[in-house]
Coordinates of C-alpha atoms in Angstrom, one line a residue:
M26 CA -32.7 41.3 -20.3
T27 CA -32.1 39.7 -23.7
E28 CA -34.8 39.4 -26.3
A29 CA -35.0 37.1 -29.3
A30 CA -31.8 37.0 -31.3
V31 CA -32.0 36.8 -35.1
L32 CA -29.2 34.2 -35.2
P33 CA -28.1 31.6 -32.7
A34 CA -25.6 32.9 -30.1
W35 CA -23.0 30.1 -30.5
G36 CA -19.5 30.8 -31.7
F37 CA -19.6 28.8 -35.0
R38 CA -20.3 30.3 -38.4
H39 CA -23.3 29.0 -40.3
D40 CA -21.0 28.0 -43.2
T41 CA -19.1 25.6 -41.0
Q42 CA -20.1 22.0 -40.3
P43 CA -20.5 22.6 -36.5
G44 CA -22.5 25.7 -37.1
R45 CA -24.9 23.9 -39.5
W46 CA -25.2 21.0 -37.1
L47 CA -26.0 23.3 -34.1
A48 CA -28.5 25.3 -36.2
W49 CA -30.2 22.0 -37.2
L50 CA -30.3 20.8 -33.6
T51 CA -31.8 24.1 -32.4
R52 CA -34.5 24.1 -35.0
W53 CA -35.6 20.5 -34.3
T54 CA -35.4 21.0 -30.5
E55 CA -37.7 24.0 -30.9
Y56 CA -40.1 22.0 -33.1
L57 CA -40.1 19.1 -30.6
S58 CA -40.8 21.5 -27.8
A59 CA -43.7 23.0 -29.8
A60 CA -45.1 19.6 -30.6
V61 CA -44.9 18.6 -26.9
L62 CA -46.8 21.8 -25.9
A63 CA -49.5 21.0 -28.5
A64 CA -49.7 17.4 -27.3
D65 CA -50.0 18.5 -23.7
V66 CA -52.8 20.9 -24.5
A67 CA -54.7 18.2 -26.4
M68 CA -54.1 15.7 -23.6
V69 CA -55.5 18.0 -20.9
F70 CA -58.4 19.1 -23.0
I71 CA -59.4 15.6 -23.9
S72 CA -59.1 14.4 -20.3
V73 CA -61.4 17.3 -19.2
I74 CA -64.0 16.3 -21.9
Y75 CA -63.9 12.7 -20.7
R76 CA -64.1 13.6 -17.0
Y77 CA -66.8 16.3 -17.0
F78 CA -68.9 15.5 -20.0
L79 CA -68.5 11.7 -20.6
H80 CA -68.1 11.0 -16.8
D81 CA -65.2 8.6 -17.7
P82 CA -62.0 10.0 -16.3
V83 CA -58.7 9.0 -17.9
D84 CA -56.6 8.0 -14.9
W85 CA -53.3 8.1 -16.7
A86 CA -53.8 11.5 -18.4
E87 CA -52.3 13.6 -15.6
E88 CA -49.2 11.4 -15.3
V89 CA -48.5 11.6 -19.0
A90 CA -49.2 15.4 -19.1
R91 CA -46.6 15.9 -16.3
A92 CA -44.1 13.8 -18.2
L93 CA -44.7 15.9 -21.3
M94 CA -44.3 19.1 -19.2
I95 CA -40.8 17.9 -18.1
V96 CA -39.9 17.6 -21.8
L97 CA -41.2 21.1 -22.4
V98 CA -39.3 22.6 -19.5
F99 CA -35.8 21.2 -20.3
F100 CA -36.1 21.2 -24.1
G101 CA -37.6 24.6 -24.0
A102 CA -34.8 25.8 -21.7
A103 CA -32.2 24.4 -24.1
T104 CA -33.7 26.3 -27.1
V105 CA -33.8 29.5 -25.0
L106 CA -30.1 29.0 -24.2
A107 CA -29.3 28.4 -27.9
R108 CA -30.9 31.7 -28.7
S109 CA -29.5 33.6 -25.7
Q110 CA -33.0 34.5 -24.5
H111 CA -32.7 33.5 -20.8
V112 CA -33.4 36.4 -18.4
G113 CA -30.4 37.9 -16.7
V114 CA -29.4 40.9 -14.7
D115 CA -26.4 43.0 -16.0
F116 CA -26.8 45.8 -13.5
F117 CA -24.1 44.6 -11.1
Q118 CA -21.7 43.9 -13.9
L119 CA -22.1 47.4 -15.3
M120 CA -21.1 48.8 -11.9
L121 CA -17.6 47.3 -12.4
P122 CA -14.9 48.8 -14.7
A123 CA -15.6 48.4 -18.4
H124 CA -12.4 46.4 -19.1
W125 CA -13.6 43.7 -16.8
H126 CA -16.8 43.0 -18.7
P127 CA -15.5 40.7 -21.5
A128 CA -13.9 38.4 -18.9
L129 CA -17.0 38.4 -16.7
L130 CA -19.2 37.6 -19.7
Q131 CA -16.9 34.8 -20.7
A132 CA -16.8 33.4 -17.1
G133 CA -20.6 33.5 -17.2
H134 CA -20.7 31.3 -20.3
W135 CA -18.4 28.8 -18.6
I136 CA -20.7 28.8 -15.5
I137 CA -23.7 28.0 -17.7
A138 CA -21.8 25.3 -19.5
G139 CA -20.6 23.8 -16.1
V140 CA -24.1 23.9 -14.6
S141 CA -25.6 22.2 -17.7
A142 CA -22.9 19.5 -17.8
S143 CA -23.3 18.8 -14.0
L144 CA -27.0 18.6 -14.4
F145 CA -26.5 16.1 -17.3
F146 CA -24.1 14.0 -15.2
S147 CA -26.4 14.1 -12.2
S148 CA -29.5 13.2 -14.3
V149 CA -27.6 10.2 -15.8
L150 CA -27.0 8.9 -12.3
L151 CA -30.7 9.5 -11.5
L152 CA -31.7 7.6 -14.6
V153 CA -29.7 4.6 -13.6
D154 CA -31.3 4.7 -10.2
S155 CA -34.9 5.1 -11.5
Y156 CA -35.0 1.9 -13.7
S157 CA -36.2 -0.2 -10.8
Q158 CA -38.9 2.4 -9.7
T159 CA -42.5 3.0 -10.9
T160 CA -45.0 5.9 -10.4
S161 CA -48.2 5.6 -8.4
L162 CA -50.0 4.4 -11.5
G163 CA -47.4 1.8 -12.4
L164 CA -45.6 3.9 -15.1
P165 CA -41.8 3.5 -15.2
Q166 CA -40.0 6.3 -13.4
W167 CA -37.5 6.7 -16.1
L168 CA -40.2 8.1 -18.2
Y169 CA -39.7 11.4 -16.3
V170 CA -35.9 11.3 -16.1
Y171 CA -35.1 10.8 -19.8
P172 CA -36.3 14.3 -20.8
V173 CA -34.0 15.8 -18.1
V174 CA -31.0 13.8 -19.5
A175 CA -31.7 14.8 -23.1
G176 CA -32.6 18.4 -22.3
S177 CA -29.5 18.9 -20.1
L178 CA -27.3 17.3 -22.8
F179 CA -28.6 19.8 -25.3
M180 CA -28.1 22.6 -22.8
T181 CA -24.5 21.4 -22.3
L182 CA -23.9 21.4 -26.1
F183 CA -25.3 24.9 -26.5
G184 CA -23.6 26.2 -23.4
V185 CA -20.1 24.9 -24.5
A186 CA -20.8 26.4 -28.0
N187 CA -21.5 29.8 -26.4
A188 CA -18.5 29.5 -24.1
V189 CA -16.0 29.1 -27.0
N190 CA -17.4 32.2 -28.7
G191 CA -14.6 34.6 -28.1
P192 CA -10.8 35.2 -28.4
S193 CA -9.0 31.9 -27.7
R194 CA -6.8 33.5 -25.1
R195 CA -9.8 34.8 -23.1
V196 CA -11.6 31.5 -23.4
I197 CA -8.7 29.5 -22.1
I198 CA -7.7 31.9 -19.3
T199 CA -11.2 32.2 -17.9
L200 CA -11.7 28.4 -18.0
V201 CA -8.3 27.7 -16.3
A202 CA -9.0 30.5 -13.7
G203 CA -12.4 29.1 -12.9
L204 CA -11.2 25.6 -12.6
G205 CA -8.3 26.8 -10.5
V206 CA -10.6 28.6 -8.1
L207 CA -12.9 25.6 -7.7
G208 CA -9.9 23.2 -7.3
A209 CA -8.4 25.4 -4.6
I210 CA -11.7 25.6 -2.7
Y211 CA -12.5 22.0 -2.8
G212 CA -8.9 21.0 -2.3
W213 CA -8.7 23.1 0.8
N214 CA -12.0 21.5 2.1
F215 CA -10.6 18.0 1.5
L216 CA -7.1 18.6 2.9
V217 CA -8.1 20.7 5.9
P218 CA -11.7 19.5 6.8
A219 CA -11.5 21.1 10.3
Y220 CA -11.3 24.6 8.6
A221 CA -13.5 23.8 5.6
I222 CA -15.3 26.7 4.0
P223 CA -19.0 26.3 5.1
R224 CA -21.4 25.0 2.5
G225 CA -23.8 28.0 3.1
L226 CA -21.0 30.4 2.4
L227 CA -20.2 28.7 -0.9
L228 CA -23.9 28.9 -1.8
A229 CA -24.0 32.6 -1.1
A230 CA -20.7 33.2 -3.0
G231 CA -21.9 31.3 -6.0
F232 CA -25.1 33.3 -6.0
A233 CA -23.2 36.6 -5.8
T234 CA -20.7 35.5 -8.5
G235 CA -23.4 34.5 -10.9
L236 CA -25.2 37.9 -10.5
V237 CA -22.0 39.9 -11.0
A238 CA -21.0 37.8 -14.0
G239 CA -24.5 38.6 -15.6
V240 CA -25.4 34.9 -15.7
P241 CA -29.2 34.3 -16.4
I242 CA -31.1 34.1 -13.2
G243 CA -32.1 30.4 -13.7
F244 CA -28.5 29.4 -13.9
V245 CA -27.5 31.6 -11.0
L246 CA -29.9 29.6 -8.8
A247 CA -28.8 26.3 -10.2
F248 CA -25.1 27.3 -9.9
S249 CA -25.3 28.3 -6.3
S250 CA -27.2 25.1 -5.3
L251 CA -24.7 23.0 -7.3
L252 CA -21.8 24.4 -5.3
Y253 CA -23.7 23.4 -2.2
F254 CA -24.2 19.9 -3.4
L255 CA -20.6 19.5 -4.4
A256 CA -19.4 20.7 -1.0
D257 CA -21.5 18.1 0.9
P258 CA -20.1 14.6 0.3
S259 CA -23.1 13.1 2.2
L260 CA -25.5 14.3 -0.5
P261 CA -25.5 12.0 -3.6
L262 CA -25.1 14.1 -6.7
L263 CA -28.2 12.5 -8.3
V264 CA -30.3 14.4 -5.7
Y265 CA -29.3 17.6 -7.5
S266 CA -31.1 16.7 -10.7
Q267 CA -33.9 15.1 -8.7
Q268 CA -34.6 18.4 -7.0
V269 CA -34.4 20.3 -10.2
M270 CA -36.8 17.9 -11.9
A271 CA -39.1 18.0 -8.8
G272 CA -39.5 21.8 -9.3
S273 CA -41.1 21.2 -12.7
D274 CA -43.1 18.0 -12.1
H275 CA -46.4 19.6 -11.0
F276 CA -49.6 19.5 -12.9
V277 CA -50.7 22.9 -11.7
L278 CA -47.7 24.6 -13.3
L279 CA -49.0 23.5 -16.8
A280 CA -51.3 26.5 -16.5
I281 CA -48.3 28.8 -17.1
P282 CA -47.5 27.7 -20.7
F283 CA -51.1 27.2 -21.5
F284 CA -52.1 30.8 -20.5
V285 CA -49.0 32.2 -22.2
L286 CA -50.1 30.3 -25.4
A287 CA -53.7 31.6 -25.1
G288 CA -52.5 35.2 -24.8
L289 CA -50.2 34.9 -27.8
L290 CA -53.0 33.3 -29.9
M291 CA -55.1 36.3 -29.1
E292 CA -52.4 38.6 -30.2
C293 CA -51.6 36.8 -33.5
N294 CA -55.2 36.1 -34.7
G295 CA -56.1 39.8 -34.4
M296 CA -58.3 39.7 -31.3
S297 CA -55.9 42.1 -29.5
S298 CA -55.7 44.7 -32.2
R299 CA -59.5 44.8 -32.7
L300 CA -60.1 45.3 -29.0
I301 CA -57.5 48.1 -28.7
E302 CA -58.8 49.8 -31.8
L303 CA -62.3 49.7 -30.4
L304 CA -61.0 51.2 -27.1
L305 CA -59.4 54.0 -29.1
R306 CA -62.7 54.8 -30.8
I307 CA -64.4 54.9 -27.3
F308 CA -61.8 56.8 -25.2
G309 CA -59.8 58.5 -27.9
R310 CA -61.3 62.0 -27.4
V311 CA -61.3 61.9 -23.6
R312 CA -58.6 63.8 -21.8
G313 CA -55.9 61.3 -21.1
G314 CA -57.6 58.8 -23.4
M315 CA -54.4 57.1 -24.6
G316 CA -53.5 56.4 -20.9
L317 CA -57.0 55.0 -20.2
I318 CA -56.7 52.8 -23.2
T319 CA -53.4 51.4 -22.1
I320 CA -54.7 50.7 -18.6
T321 CA -57.9 49.0 -19.8
A322 CA -56.1 47.0 -22.5
T323 CA -53.4 45.7 -20.1
A324 CA -56.0 44.7 -17.5
F325 CA -58.0 42.9 -20.2
F326 CA -55.1 40.9 -21.6
S327 CA -53.8 40.1 -18.2
G328 CA -57.0 38.1 -17.8
V329 CA -55.9 35.8 -20.6
S330 CA -52.2 35.4 -21.0
G331 CA -51.0 35.4 -17.5
S332 CA -47.6 36.6 -18.7
K333 CA -46.6 40.3 -18.2
L334 CA -44.2 40.2 -21.1
A335 CA -46.9 38.8 -23.4
D336 CA -49.3 41.6 -22.2
I337 CA -46.8 44.3 -22.8
A338 CA -46.0 43.0 -26.2
A339 CA -49.7 42.8 -27.2
V340 CA -50.6 46.2 -25.9
G341 CA -47.4 48.0 -26.6
G342 CA -47.1 46.7 -30.1
I343 CA -50.4 48.4 -31.0
V344 CA -50.6 51.4 -28.6
M345 CA -47.1 52.7 -29.2
P346 CA -47.5 53.3 -33.0
A347 CA -50.8 55.1 -32.2
V348 CA -48.9 57.2 -29.5
R349 CA -46.3 58.3 -32.1
R350 CA -48.9 59.0 -34.8
T351 CA -50.9 61.2 -32.5
K352 CA -47.6 63.0 -31.5
Q353 CA -47.8 61.9 -27.8
D354 CA -44.7 61.5 -25.6
P355 CA -43.5 57.8 -26.1
N356 CA -41.5 57.9 -22.9
E357 CA -44.6 58.9 -20.9
A358 CA -46.6 56.1 -22.6
A359 CA -43.9 53.5 -22.0
G360 CA -43.7 54.5 -18.3
L361 CA -47.5 54.1 -17.9
L362 CA -47.4 50.8 -19.8
A363 CA -44.8 49.4 -17.3
A364 CA -46.9 50.7 -14.4
T365 CA -50.0 49.0 -15.7
A366 CA -48.1 45.7 -15.8
V367 CA -47.6 46.1 -12.0
M368 CA -51.3 46.9 -11.6
A369 CA -52.2 43.8 -13.5
E370 CA -49.9 41.4 -11.5
T371 CA -52.9 40.2 -9.5
I372 CA -55.4 39.9 -12.3
P373 CA -56.1 36.2 -13.0
P374 CA -54.6 34.1 -14.4
C375 CA -51.3 35.8 -13.6
V376 CA -48.3 33.5 -13.8
N377 CA -46.8 34.9 -10.6
M378 CA -50.1 34.3 -8.7
I379 CA -50.0 30.7 -9.8
I380 CA -46.3 30.4 -8.7
M381 CA -47.1 32.0 -5.3
G382 CA -50.1 29.7 -4.7
F383 CA -48.0 26.7 -5.6
V384 CA -44.9 27.4 -3.5
A385 CA -46.7 28.8 -0.5
N386 CA -49.6 26.2 -0.5
I387 CA -52.3 28.9 -1.0
S388 CA -55.5 28.3 -2.9
I389 CA -54.8 29.5 -6.4
A390 CA -58.5 30.1 -7.1
G391 CA -58.6 32.1 -3.9
L392 CA -55.6 34.1 -4.9
F393 CA -57.1 34.9 -8.2
M394 CA -60.2 36.3 -6.6
A395 CA -58.3 38.1 -3.9
G396 CA -56.3 40.0 -6.5
L397 CA -59.2 41.5 -8.4
V398 CA -60.3 44.3 -6.1
P399 CA -56.6 45.4 -5.4
A400 CA -56.0 45.5 -9.2
A401 CA -59.2 47.6 -9.6
V402 CA -58.0 50.0 -6.9
M403 CA -54.6 50.4 -8.6
A404 CA -56.2 50.8 -12.0
L405 CA -58.5 53.5 -10.7
A406 CA -55.5 55.3 -9.1
L407 CA -53.5 55.1 -12.4
A408 CA -56.6 56.2 -14.4
V409 CA -57.1 59.3 -12.3
L410 CA -53.5 60.3 -12.7
A411 CA -53.6 59.6 -16.4
V412 CA -56.5 61.9 -16.8
V413 CA -54.8 64.6 -14.8
V414 CA -51.5 64.6 -16.7
G415 CA -52.9 63.4 -20.1
K416 CA -54.0 65.3 -23.2
K417 CA -56.8 64.9 -25.7
I418 CA -56.0 63.3 -29.0
N419 CA -57.7 62.9 -32.4
P420 CA -58.5 59.1 -32.8
D421 CA -58.5 59.5 -36.5
D422 CA -54.8 60.2 -36.4
A423 CA -54.1 56.9 -34.5
F424 CA -55.1 54.6 -37.4
E425 CA -53.5 53.9 -40.7
H426 CA -56.6 51.9 -41.7
R427 CA -59.9 51.9 -39.9
R428 CA -61.9 48.7 -39.6
P429 CA -65.7 48.8 -39.8
L430 CA -67.2 49.4 -36.3
L431 CA -69.5 46.3 -36.4
K432 CA -66.5 44.1 -37.1
L433 CA -64.6 45.7 -34.2
I434 CA -67.4 45.1 -31.8
G435 CA -67.7 41.5 -33.0
G436 CA -64.0 40.9 -32.5
A437 CA -64.1 42.5 -29.1
L438 CA -67.0 40.3 -28.0
V439 CA -65.1 37.1 -29.0
A440 CA -62.3 38.2 -26.7
V441 CA -64.7 39.2 -23.9
V442 CA -66.3 35.8 -24.0
M443 CA -62.8 34.2 -23.6
V444 CA -62.0 36.3 -20.5
G445 CA -65.5 35.5 -19.1
M446 CA -64.9 31.8 -19.7
I447 CA -61.6 31.9 -17.8
G448 CA -63.1 33.9 -14.9
K449 CA -66.1 31.6 -14.6
G450 CA -64.0 28.5 -14.8
V451 CA -61.6 29.7 -12.1
T452 CA -64.3 31.0 -9.6
S453 CA -66.8 28.1 -10.0
G454 CA -64.3 25.5 -8.8
V455 CA -65.6 23.1 -11.5
A456 CA -62.2 22.8 -13.1
T457 CA -58.6 23.5 -12.1
S458 CA -56.6 26.5 -13.4
T459 CA -54.7 24.1 -15.7
E460 CA -57.9 22.7 -17.2
V461 CA -59.4 26.1 -17.7
S462 CA -56.2 27.3 -19.4
A463 CA -56.4 24.3 -21.8
F464 CA -60.0 25.3 -22.7
A465 CA -58.7 28.9 -23.2
V466 CA -56.1 27.7 -25.7
I467 CA -58.6 25.7 -27.7
Y468 CA -61.1 28.6 -27.7
A469 CA -58.5 31.1 -28.9
L470 CA -57.3 28.7 -31.5
V471 CA -60.6 27.5 -32.9
V472 CA -63.0 30.4 -32.4
G473 CA -60.3 33.1 -33.1
S474 CA -59.2 31.4 -36.3
L475 CA -62.8 30.8 -37.6
A476 CA -63.8 34.4 -36.7
F477 CA -60.8 36.3 -38.1
R478 CA -58.9 33.9 -40.4
E479 CA -55.6 35.8 -39.8
L480 CA -53.5 32.9 -38.5
S481 CA -51.8 30.7 -41.2
V482 CA -50.5 27.2 -40.5
K483 CA -46.9 28.5 -40.6
A484 CA -47.6 31.3 -38.3
L485 CA -49.4 28.9 -35.9
A486 CA -46.3 26.6 -35.8
Q487 CA -44.0 29.6 -35.1
L488 CA -46.5 30.7 -32.3
F489 CA -46.2 27.3 -30.6
V490 CA -42.4 27.5 -30.9
R491 CA -42.4 30.9 -29.3
S492 CA -44.8 29.8 -26.5
A493 CA -42.7 26.7 -25.8
S494 CA -39.6 28.8 -25.5
M495 CA -41.2 31.4 -23.2
A496 CA -42.6 28.6 -21.0
G497 CA -39.3 26.8 -20.9
G498 CA -37.5 29.9 -19.8
I499 CA -40.1 30.6 -17.0
L500 CA -40.4 27.1 -15.7
F501 CA -36.6 26.4 -15.8
I502 CA -36.3 29.3 -13.2
V503 CA -38.9 27.5 -11.1
A504 CA -37.1 24.2 -11.4
A505 CA -33.7 25.7 -10.6
A506 CA -35.2 27.5 -7.6
S507 CA -36.4 24.1 -6.3
S508 CA -32.8 22.9 -5.9
L509 CA -31.9 26.1 -4.1
S510 CA -34.9 25.8 -1.7
F511 CA -33.8 22.3 -0.9
A512 CA -30.3 23.5 0.0
L513 CA -31.7 26.4 2.1
T514 CA -33.9 24.0 4.0
I515 CA -30.9 21.8 4.9
E516 CA -29.1 24.9 6.1
Q517 CA -32.2 25.7 8.2
I518 CA -32.4 29.1 6.7
P519 CA -36.3 29.0 6.9
Q520 CA -36.1 28.5 10.6
L521 CA -33.6 31.3 11.0
V522 CA -35.7 33.7 8.9
S523 CA -38.8 32.6 10.7
G524 CA -37.3 33.2 14.1
A525 CA -36.0 36.7 13.2
M526 CA -39.3 37.7 11.5
I527 CA -41.5 36.4 14.4
A528 CA -39.4 38.3 16.9
F529 CA -39.7 41.5 14.7
A530 CA -43.5 41.0 14.5
H531 CA -43.9 40.4 18.2
Q532 CA -42.1 43.7 18.8
W533 CA -43.7 45.8 16.1
G534 CA -46.9 44.0 15.2
S535 CA -48.3 42.1 12.2
T536 CA -48.8 45.2 10.0
M537 CA -45.1 46.2 10.3
F538 CA -44.2 42.5 9.5
I539 CA -46.2 42.8 6.2
L540 CA -44.6 46.1 5.4
L541 CA -41.1 44.7 6.0
A542 CA -42.0 41.7 3.8
V543 CA -43.2 44.2 1.1
V544 CA -39.8 46.0 1.2
M545 CA -38.0 42.7 0.9
M546 CA -40.1 41.7 -2.1
I547 CA -39.6 45.0 -3.8
I548 CA -35.8 44.7 -3.4
F549 CA -35.5 41.1 -4.4
G550 CA -38.2 41.4 -7.1
A551 CA -35.8 43.8 -8.8
V552 CA -32.7 41.7 -8.2
L553 CA -34.1 38.2 -8.9
E554 CA -36.5 38.8 -11.8
G555 CA -39.6 38.5 -9.8
A556 CA -40.6 34.8 -9.8
P557 CA -37.5 33.5 -8.0
A558 CA -38.2 36.0 -5.2
L559 CA -41.6 34.5 -4.8
I560 CA -40.2 31.0 -4.9
I561 CA -37.6 31.7 -2.2
F562 CA -39.5 34.0 0.1
G563 CA -43.1 32.8 -0.4
P564 CA -42.8 29.5 1.5
L565 CA -40.6 31.2 4.1
L566 CA -42.8 34.1 5.0
T567 CA -46.3 32.8 4.4
P568 CA -46.3 30.4 7.4
I569 CA -45.1 33.2 9.6
A570 CA -47.9 35.5 8.4
Q571 CA -50.4 32.8 9.2
Q572 CA -49.0 32.4 12.7
L573 CA -49.5 36.1 13.2
G574 CA -53.1 35.9 12.1
V575 CA -52.6 37.3 8.7
N576 CA -54.9 35.8 6.0
P577 CA -52.7 34.0 3.5
L578 CA -54.8 35.3 0.6
H579 CA -54.2 38.8 1.7
F580 CA -50.5 38.2 2.3
G581 CA -50.0 36.4 -1.0
T582 CA -51.7 39.2 -2.9
V583 CA -49.6 41.9 -1.3
M584 CA -46.4 39.9 -1.9
V585 CA -47.1 39.5 -5.6
I586 CA -47.9 43.2 -6.0
A587 CA -44.7 44.2 -4.2
M588 CA -42.7 41.8 -6.3
G589 CA -44.2 43.4 -9.5
L590 CA -43.3 46.8 -8.2
G591 CA -39.6 45.8 -7.9
L592 CA -39.7 44.0 -11.2
F593 CA -40.7 47.1 -13.1
A594 CA -39.0 49.8 -11.0
P595 CA -35.9 51.6 -12.2
P596 CA -33.0 51.4 -12.3
I597 CA -32.6 47.6 -12.4
G598 CA -36.1 46.2 -12.8
L599 CA -36.0 43.7 -15.6
G600 CA -39.6 44.3 -16.5
L601 CA -38.8 47.9 -17.3
F602 CA -35.9 46.9 -19.5
A603 CA -38.3 44.6 -21.4
T604 CA -40.9 47.3 -21.7
C605 CA -38.4 49.7 -23.2
A606 CA -37.1 47.1 -25.6
I607 CA -40.7 46.4 -26.8
T608 CA -41.6 50.1 -27.1
G609 CA -38.4 51.3 -28.6
T610 CA -37.5 53.6 -25.8
K611 CA -34.6 54.0 -23.3
V612 CA -34.7 53.3 -19.6
K613 CA -33.1 56.6 -18.7
D614 CA -35.7 58.5 -20.6
V615 CA -38.7 56.5 -19.3
A616 CA -37.6 56.5 -15.6
R617 CA -38.4 60.1 -14.8
P618 CA -42.0 60.2 -16.2
M619 CA -42.6 56.8 -14.7
M620 CA -41.9 57.9 -11.1
K621 CA -45.2 59.5 -10.6
Y622 CA -47.0 56.3 -11.6
L623 CA -44.8 54.3 -9.3
A624 CA -45.5 56.7 -6.4
V625 CA -49.3 56.2 -6.9
L626 CA -48.8 52.4 -7.1
L627 CA -46.8 52.4 -3.9
A628 CA -49.4 54.5 -2.1
A629 CA -52.1 52.1 -3.3
L630 CA -50.0 49.1 -2.1
I631 CA -49.6 50.6 1.4
L632 CA -53.4 51.2 1.5
L633 CA -53.9 47.5 0.5
V634 CA -51.6 46.4 3.4
L635 CA -53.5 48.5 5.9
V636 CA -56.9 47.5 4.7
P637 CA -57.0 43.7 4.2
S638 CA -60.7 43.8 3.2
F639 CA -59.7 45.0 -0.3
S640 CA -58.1 41.6 -0.8
L641 CA -60.6 39.5 1.2
W642 CA -64.0 40.9 0.3
L643 CA -64.4 39.0 -2.9
P644 CA -63.0 35.6 -1.8
T645 CA -65.2 35.8 1.3
R646 CA -68.3 36.5 -0.8
L647 CA -67.5 33.5 -3.0
G648 CA -66.7 31.2 -0.1
L649 CA -63.1 30.7 -1.2

């Protein structure tokens, strides 16, 4: 998994005209994405004020907010591509001989450029087709398509710039070889239609090729579905961009960038550091106190940001220096930190819970409540283990500078009020998760800034840029997975999987079905970076679970936890790589001490599968 690069990844020097032009384009694309995110927050917040307090709903607000979100998705994805920050898996590439890696990397760049160019061409066709259409409120349909055209154009420019970064011989050979393979495949299908290569096989081959080449997961999904669309002459190519756009055109998904922004605001205005320092004062002298602090802090911040990477960055950035100053084992601490991220997967407002509810048509508010008790069970299990294997520390050694206790308590209360506001808003049903997330952003921005005054205007602007990029990377995966789901539906894969899983369940029972689904999610959660696994398998397996009498809230909660276990498990879990990058440790050193925490989490997960009441008790009490 790649983190933020200091310089753009394209192959032009900054002292050249193309390099200066691309640097300028990247900066302004980032600023535009940040401005759109700010406008979207303001739009949703104002519409909530008008609806609930002035009783005068703004009918067009949701339509405009969705249009702005499409801008955020595709422009944000373009900036992430320019900075080489898209999430990818290099595990399969590393299994191959080392002298193959440069060529595979170069081929991956050409795949990204090809996908971006195809998306641009397809979106232009869709734009032409949309000029005669309007939305349900009478707004022109092209309002939604133009951002896809512009964003995919920028992605094409950045993708081509990245692709030419390398020795000319390798660049040309990989391009010619790739075009030759595609020409041979589609030439064969055209000339010998009776023996044409099946579309489903091309989709699977494209998926495998993208993974082996180390292509970012969003582009792997988009590439495999693109091959499918190109292989089916009965499918107009404009449907490709239409499906990608449809994956991001949902008001509920706005909660993802808003909660990410709220969490980053807490981190940057000092709310995070004050809370963790207060926890160190409270638990510092207890056996295993550093582990208890990590568990508590991750659980707390998961109730704000929704993003596991944001949680790990907030907690790890403060806890790890304290770990080193108190002479604790940083590998042990990093392993526990990654395990707490799994534990916190079901603490609202987790991004993956929102995605699971969206793709599987499950109540998001219900999922939020269903995840609380399971998270508490896993937190308790981790806490017991942390106390057993932990040591006592001297809290005075953990601080370079100690804040006054009253200020720490006041800062912590500001953060606690924010978490309480989110929880009340979600459980009461008064507002949607998107509306609650907009309130959380305004609260963190206004109250946090007034209380602590640690966030300058320049830092705030950079924070919005960072949030827009993170949101663009996450939501582009969701959008790309939408096109793949469409192709799988045409191939009737859902029906095939449904038949096989139902037959398995009838033979072995619903509990064994859930356990099999858990194994699938752990495996694919590691391979597919988590969220795509939910997007693909959530809508496939949830209806089967319901047919078998399994409550969808229970099933959705278990699926999200299993996905998180795969995402953070060695040796290929991307979440673990991200944790090690943030904490300054190595995966090979963290894997061994982490195994005991993973074993406890796995045991807790099996317990949750066998005892559905852990998931269903709170939603039942609240009538969700």
